[in-house]
Tab-separated table of C-alpha atoms in Angstrom:
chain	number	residue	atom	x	y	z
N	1	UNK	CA	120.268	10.090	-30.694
N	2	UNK	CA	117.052	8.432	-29.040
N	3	UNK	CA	119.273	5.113	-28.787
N	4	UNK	CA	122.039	7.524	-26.473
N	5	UNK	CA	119.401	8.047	-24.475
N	6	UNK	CA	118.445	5.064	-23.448
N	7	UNK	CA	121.508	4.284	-22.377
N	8	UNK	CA	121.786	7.375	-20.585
N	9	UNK	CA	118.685	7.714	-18.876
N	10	UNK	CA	116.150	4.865	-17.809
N	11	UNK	CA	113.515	7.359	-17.572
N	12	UNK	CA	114.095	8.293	-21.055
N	13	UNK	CA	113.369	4.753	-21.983
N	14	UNK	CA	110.224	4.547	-20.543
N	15	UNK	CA	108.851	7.517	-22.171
N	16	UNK	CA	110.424	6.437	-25.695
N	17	UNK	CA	108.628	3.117	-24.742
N	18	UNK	CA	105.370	4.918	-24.498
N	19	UNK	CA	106.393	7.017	-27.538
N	20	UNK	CA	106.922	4.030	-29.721
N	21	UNK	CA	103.460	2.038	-28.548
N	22	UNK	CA	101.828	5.580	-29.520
N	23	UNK	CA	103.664	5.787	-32.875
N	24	UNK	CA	102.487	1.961	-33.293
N	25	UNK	CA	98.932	2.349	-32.591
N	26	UNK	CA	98.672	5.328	-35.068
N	27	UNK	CA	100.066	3.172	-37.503
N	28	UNK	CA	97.632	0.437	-36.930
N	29	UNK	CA	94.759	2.842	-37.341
N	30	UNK	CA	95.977	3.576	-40.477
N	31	UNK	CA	95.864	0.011	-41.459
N	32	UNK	CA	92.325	-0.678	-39.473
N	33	UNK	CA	91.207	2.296	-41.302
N	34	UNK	CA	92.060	0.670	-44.910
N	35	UNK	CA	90.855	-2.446	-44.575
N	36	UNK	CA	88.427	-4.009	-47.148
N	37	UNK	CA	84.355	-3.565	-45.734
N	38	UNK	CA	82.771	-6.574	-44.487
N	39	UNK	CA	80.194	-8.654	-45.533
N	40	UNK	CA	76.907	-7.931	-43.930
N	41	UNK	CA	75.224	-11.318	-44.143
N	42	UNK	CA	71.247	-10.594	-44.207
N	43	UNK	CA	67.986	-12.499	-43.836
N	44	UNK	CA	65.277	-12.524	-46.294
N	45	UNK	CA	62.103	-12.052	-43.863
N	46	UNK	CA	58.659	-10.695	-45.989
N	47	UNK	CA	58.408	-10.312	-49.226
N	48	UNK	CA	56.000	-7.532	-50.446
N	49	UNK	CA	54.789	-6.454	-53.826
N	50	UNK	CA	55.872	-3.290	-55.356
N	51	UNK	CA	54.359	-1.118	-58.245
N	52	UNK	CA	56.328	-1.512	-61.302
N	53	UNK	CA	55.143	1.792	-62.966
N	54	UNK	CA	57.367	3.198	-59.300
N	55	UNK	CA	60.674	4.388	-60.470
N	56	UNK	CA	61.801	4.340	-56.677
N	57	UNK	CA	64.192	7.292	-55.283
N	58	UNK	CA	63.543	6.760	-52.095
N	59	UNK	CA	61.888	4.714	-49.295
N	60	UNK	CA	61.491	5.521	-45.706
N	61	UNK	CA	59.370	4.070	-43.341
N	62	UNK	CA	57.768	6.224	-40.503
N	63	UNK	CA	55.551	5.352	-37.449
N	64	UNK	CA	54.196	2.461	-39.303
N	65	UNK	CA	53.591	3.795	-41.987
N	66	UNK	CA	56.059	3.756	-46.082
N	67	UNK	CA	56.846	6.509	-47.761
N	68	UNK	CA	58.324	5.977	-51.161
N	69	UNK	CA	59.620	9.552	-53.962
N	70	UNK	CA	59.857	8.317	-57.315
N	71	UNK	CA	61.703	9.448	-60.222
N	72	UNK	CA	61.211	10.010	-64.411
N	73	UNK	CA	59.728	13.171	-66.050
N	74	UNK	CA	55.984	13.403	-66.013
N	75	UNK	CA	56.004	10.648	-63.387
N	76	UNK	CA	57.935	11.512	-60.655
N	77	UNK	CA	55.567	11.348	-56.722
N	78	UNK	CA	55.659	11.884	-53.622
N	79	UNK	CA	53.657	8.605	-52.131
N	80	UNK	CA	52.213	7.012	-48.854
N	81	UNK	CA	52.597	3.762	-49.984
N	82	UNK	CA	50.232	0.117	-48.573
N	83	UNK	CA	52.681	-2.118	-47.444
N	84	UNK	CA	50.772	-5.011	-48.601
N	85	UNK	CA	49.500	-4.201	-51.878
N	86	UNK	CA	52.206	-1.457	-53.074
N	87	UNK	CA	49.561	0.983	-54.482
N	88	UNK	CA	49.492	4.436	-53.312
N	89	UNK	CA	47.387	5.328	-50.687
N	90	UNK	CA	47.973	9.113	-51.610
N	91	UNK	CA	50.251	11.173	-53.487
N	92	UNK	CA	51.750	14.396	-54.782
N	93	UNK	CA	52.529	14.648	-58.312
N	94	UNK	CA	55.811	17.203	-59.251
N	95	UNK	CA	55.585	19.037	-61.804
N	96	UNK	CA	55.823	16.815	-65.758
N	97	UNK	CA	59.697	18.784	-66.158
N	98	UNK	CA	60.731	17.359	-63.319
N	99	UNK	CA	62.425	14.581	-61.833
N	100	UNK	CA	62.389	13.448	-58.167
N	101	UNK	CA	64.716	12.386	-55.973
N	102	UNK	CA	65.067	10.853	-52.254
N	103	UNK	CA	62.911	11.463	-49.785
N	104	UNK	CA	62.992	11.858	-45.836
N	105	UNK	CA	60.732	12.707	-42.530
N	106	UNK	CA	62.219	15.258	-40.134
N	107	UNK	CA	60.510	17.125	-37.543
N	108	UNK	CA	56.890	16.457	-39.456
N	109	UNK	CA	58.406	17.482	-42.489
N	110	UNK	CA	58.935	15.589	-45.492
N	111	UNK	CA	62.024	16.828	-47.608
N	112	UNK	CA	62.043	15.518	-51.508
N	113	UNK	CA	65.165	16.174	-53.974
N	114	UNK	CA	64.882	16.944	-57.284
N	115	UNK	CA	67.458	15.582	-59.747
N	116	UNK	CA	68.810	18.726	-62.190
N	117	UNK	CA	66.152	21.088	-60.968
N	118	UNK	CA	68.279	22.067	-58.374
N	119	UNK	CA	64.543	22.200	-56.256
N	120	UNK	CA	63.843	20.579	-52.664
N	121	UNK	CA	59.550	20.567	-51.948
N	122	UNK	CA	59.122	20.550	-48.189
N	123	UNK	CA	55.904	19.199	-47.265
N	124	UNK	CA	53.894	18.932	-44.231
N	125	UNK	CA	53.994	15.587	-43.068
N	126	UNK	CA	50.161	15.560	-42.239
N	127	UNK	CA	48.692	17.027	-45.153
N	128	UNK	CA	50.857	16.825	-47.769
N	129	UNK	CA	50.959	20.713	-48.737
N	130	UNK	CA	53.868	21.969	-50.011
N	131	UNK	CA	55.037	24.527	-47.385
N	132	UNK	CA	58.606	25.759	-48.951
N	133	UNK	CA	61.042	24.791	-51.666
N	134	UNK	CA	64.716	25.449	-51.123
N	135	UNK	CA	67.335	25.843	-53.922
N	136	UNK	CA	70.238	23.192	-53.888
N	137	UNK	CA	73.304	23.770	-55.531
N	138	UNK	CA	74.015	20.539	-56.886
N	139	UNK	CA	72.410	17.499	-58.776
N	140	UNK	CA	69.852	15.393	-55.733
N	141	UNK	CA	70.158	12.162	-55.494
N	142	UNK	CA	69.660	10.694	-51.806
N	143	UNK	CA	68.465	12.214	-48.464
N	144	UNK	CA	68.473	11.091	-44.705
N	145	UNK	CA	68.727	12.432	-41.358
N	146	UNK	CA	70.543	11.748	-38.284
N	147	UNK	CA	67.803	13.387	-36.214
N	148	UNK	CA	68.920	17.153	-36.709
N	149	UNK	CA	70.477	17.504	-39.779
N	150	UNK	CA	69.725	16.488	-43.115
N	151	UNK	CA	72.520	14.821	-45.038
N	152	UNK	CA	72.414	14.689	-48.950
N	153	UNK	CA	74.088	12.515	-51.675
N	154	UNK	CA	74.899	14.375	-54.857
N	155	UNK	CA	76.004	10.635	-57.124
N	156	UNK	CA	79.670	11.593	-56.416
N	157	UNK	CA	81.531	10.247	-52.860
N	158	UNK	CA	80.993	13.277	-51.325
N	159	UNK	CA	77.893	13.248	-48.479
N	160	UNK	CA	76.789	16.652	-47.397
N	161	UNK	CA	75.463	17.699	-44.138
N	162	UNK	CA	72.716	20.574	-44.192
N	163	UNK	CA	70.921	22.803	-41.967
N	164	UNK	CA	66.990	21.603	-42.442
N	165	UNK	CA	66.210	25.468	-41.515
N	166	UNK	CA	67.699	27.061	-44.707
N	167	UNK	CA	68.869	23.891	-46.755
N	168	UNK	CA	72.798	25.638	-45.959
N	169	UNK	CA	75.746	23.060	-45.967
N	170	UNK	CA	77.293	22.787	-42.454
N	171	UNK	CA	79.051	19.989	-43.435
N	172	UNK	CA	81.224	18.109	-46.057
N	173	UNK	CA	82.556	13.986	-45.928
N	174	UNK	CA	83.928	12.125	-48.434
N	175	UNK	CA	83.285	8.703	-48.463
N	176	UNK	CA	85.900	6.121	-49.312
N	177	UNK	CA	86.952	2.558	-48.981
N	178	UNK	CA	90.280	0.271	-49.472
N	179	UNK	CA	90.433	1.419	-52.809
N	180	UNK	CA	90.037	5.250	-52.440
N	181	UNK	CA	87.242	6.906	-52.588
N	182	UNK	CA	83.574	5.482	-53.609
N	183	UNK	CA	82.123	7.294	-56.070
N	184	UNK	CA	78.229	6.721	-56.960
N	185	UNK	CA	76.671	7.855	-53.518
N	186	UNK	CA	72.528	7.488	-54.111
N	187	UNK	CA	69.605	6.769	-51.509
N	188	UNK	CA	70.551	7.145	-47.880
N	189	UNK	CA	69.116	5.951	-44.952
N	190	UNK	CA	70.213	6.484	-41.078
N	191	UNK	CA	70.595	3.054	-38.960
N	192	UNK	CA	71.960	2.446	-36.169
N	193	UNK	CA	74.667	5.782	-36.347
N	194	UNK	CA	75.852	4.739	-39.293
N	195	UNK	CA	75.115	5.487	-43.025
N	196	UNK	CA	73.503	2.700	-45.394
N	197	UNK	CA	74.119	3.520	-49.039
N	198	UNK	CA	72.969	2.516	-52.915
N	199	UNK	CA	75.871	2.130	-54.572
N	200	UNK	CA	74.375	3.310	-58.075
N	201	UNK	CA	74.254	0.549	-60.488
N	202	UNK	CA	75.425	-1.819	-58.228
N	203	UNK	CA	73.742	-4.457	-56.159
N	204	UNK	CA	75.497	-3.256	-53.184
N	205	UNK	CA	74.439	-1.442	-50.303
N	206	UNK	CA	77.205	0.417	-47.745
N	207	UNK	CA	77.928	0.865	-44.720
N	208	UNK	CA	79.221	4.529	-43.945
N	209	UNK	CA	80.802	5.695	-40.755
N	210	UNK	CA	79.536	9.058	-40.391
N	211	UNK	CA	82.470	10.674	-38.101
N	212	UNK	CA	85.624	8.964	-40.959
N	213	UNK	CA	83.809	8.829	-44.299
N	214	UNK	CA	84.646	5.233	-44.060
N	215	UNK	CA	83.077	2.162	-46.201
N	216	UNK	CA	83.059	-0.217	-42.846
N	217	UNK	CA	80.944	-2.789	-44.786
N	218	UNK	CA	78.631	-3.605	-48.093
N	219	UNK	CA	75.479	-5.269	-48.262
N	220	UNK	CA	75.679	-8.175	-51.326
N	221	UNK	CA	72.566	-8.001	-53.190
N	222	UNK	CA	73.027	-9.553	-56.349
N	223	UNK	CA	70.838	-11.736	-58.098
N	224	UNK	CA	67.919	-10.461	-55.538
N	225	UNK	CA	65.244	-10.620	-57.634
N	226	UNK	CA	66.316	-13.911	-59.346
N	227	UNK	CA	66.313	-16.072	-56.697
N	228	UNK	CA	63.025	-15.170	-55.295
N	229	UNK	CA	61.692	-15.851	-58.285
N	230	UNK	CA	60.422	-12.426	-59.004
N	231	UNK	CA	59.362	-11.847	-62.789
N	232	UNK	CA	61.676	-9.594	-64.230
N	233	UNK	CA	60.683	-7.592	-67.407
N	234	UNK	CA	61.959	-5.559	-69.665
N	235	UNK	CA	61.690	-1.933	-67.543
N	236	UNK	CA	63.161	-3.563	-64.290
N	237	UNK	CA	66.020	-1.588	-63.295
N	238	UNK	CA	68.778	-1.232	-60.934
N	239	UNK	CA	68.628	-1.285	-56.492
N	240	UNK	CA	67.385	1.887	-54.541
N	241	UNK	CA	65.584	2.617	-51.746
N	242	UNK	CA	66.019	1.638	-48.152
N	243	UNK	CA	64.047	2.376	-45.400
N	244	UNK	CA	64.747	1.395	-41.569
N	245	UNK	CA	62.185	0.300	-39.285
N	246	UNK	CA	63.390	0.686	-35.765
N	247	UNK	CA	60.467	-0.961	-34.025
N	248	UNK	CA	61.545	-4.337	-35.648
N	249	UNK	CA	65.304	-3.454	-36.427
N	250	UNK	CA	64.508	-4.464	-40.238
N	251	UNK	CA	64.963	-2.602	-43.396
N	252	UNK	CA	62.974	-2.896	-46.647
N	253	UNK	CA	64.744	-2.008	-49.569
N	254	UNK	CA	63.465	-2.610	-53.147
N	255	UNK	CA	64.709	-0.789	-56.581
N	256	UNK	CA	63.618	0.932	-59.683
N	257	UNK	CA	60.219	-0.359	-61.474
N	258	UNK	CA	60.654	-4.248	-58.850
N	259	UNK	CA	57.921	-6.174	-58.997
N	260	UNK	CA	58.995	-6.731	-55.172
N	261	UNK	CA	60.090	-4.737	-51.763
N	262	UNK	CA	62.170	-6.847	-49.430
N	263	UNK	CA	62.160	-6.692	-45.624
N	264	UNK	CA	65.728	-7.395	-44.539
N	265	UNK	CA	67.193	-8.662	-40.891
N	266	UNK	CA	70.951	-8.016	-40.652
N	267	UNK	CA	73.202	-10.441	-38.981
């Protein structure tokens, strides 16, 4: 019928025209929207040591100054960490039953997850007290902030936004790639207005598009460790924990129990 019409009526051609390049660039979204991540190459800038006794969570670094929540029962902390040495400057231990989760700094608060506790400890950012703890329906697993909301990994490929008033989900996006969606969401960190993931036991780090849920590219860590010639020993275990330093527009990541933290420049 649309082919009588153009016959018919040159108007009618120009709009089917215009219909068709619309129809065509939806169809290309689709495709653009598929597409396999890209690598991120990366720079290797510092080199700092970490504590290996630090089963890391999560990392964030704030006004100078790193934050690092670590995990495992009757160790788990919240820390102010020395760049240069990797000792704790001061910390707050959670309770020996529980296990902590990712950390991050909003409004001169610092939110910590639990794992199975279903627990979040807010703390004040200046002291350290503990000033509320909100229930969480799910398992914790990482924690960032876009600068309003909180936004909260759960290990599945779902990424949950939340009101940092009441700990209430306002939000829900599943994450997904090529391949479908990406399961084994952990530490989160905000960069640039996107969303940099661990990939739980992976050496990979993504790149999320907060508005599509979209893997839009993946950080290739592998073999880190090895080829700075970091000792590795028999507790080291997998990548976690980034934390973005805007001043220098580098991020430091390290993982569980590494004898090193890395400070990163993205190409």
């Amino acid at each position: 019928m649309r082919k009588l019409f153009y016959f018919l009526v040159v108007s009618f051609t120009f709009i089917g025209c215009n219909s068709n390049a619309e129809s065509d660039n939806i169809e290309q979204n689709k495709v653009q929207a598929i597409q396999e991540p890209t690598n991120i190459p990366f720079q290797v800038l510092n080199i700092f040591p970490h504590d290996t006794a630090s089963y890391t969570q999560g990392l964030i670094w704030h006004e100078g100054k790193l934050w690092e929540g670590t995990g495992w029962e009757t160790k788990s902390k919240l820390m102010l960490t020395d760049l240069k040495t990797g000792k704790a400057i001061k910390s707050v231990k959670l309770p020996d039953n529980e296990f902590g989760e990712g950390i991050t700094i909003l409004n001169n608060k610092i939110y910590q997850l639990t794992w199975q506790e279903h627990k979040v400890y807010v703390y004040d950012l200046k002291t350290l007290k503990k000033e509320k703890v909100f229930d969480w329906p799910y398992e914790g697993w990482g924690i960032t902030t876009d600068g309003s909301a909180l936004i909260v990994s759960t290990g599945g490929s779902n990424i949950y936004w939340v009101d940092p008033n009441n700990f209430k989900i306002t939000k829900t996006l599943g994450v997904s790639d090529n391949n479908g969606y990406t399961d084994s969401i952990n530490e989160l960190e905000w960069v640039n207005g996107f969303i940099y993931a661990n990939k739980y036991l992976t050496d990979y780090i993504l790149k999320i598009d907060p508005a599509s849920g979209q893997v839009v590219g993946k950080l290739n860590l592998t073999g880190l460790l090895q080829q700075s010639n970091q000792p590795i020993v028999a507790n080291t275990d997998v990548l976690n924990g980034i934390a973005y330093n805007p001043t220098t527009g580098t991020i430091f990541i390290t993982g569980k129990r590494w004898p090193a933290l890395y400070e990163l420049k993205l190409n």
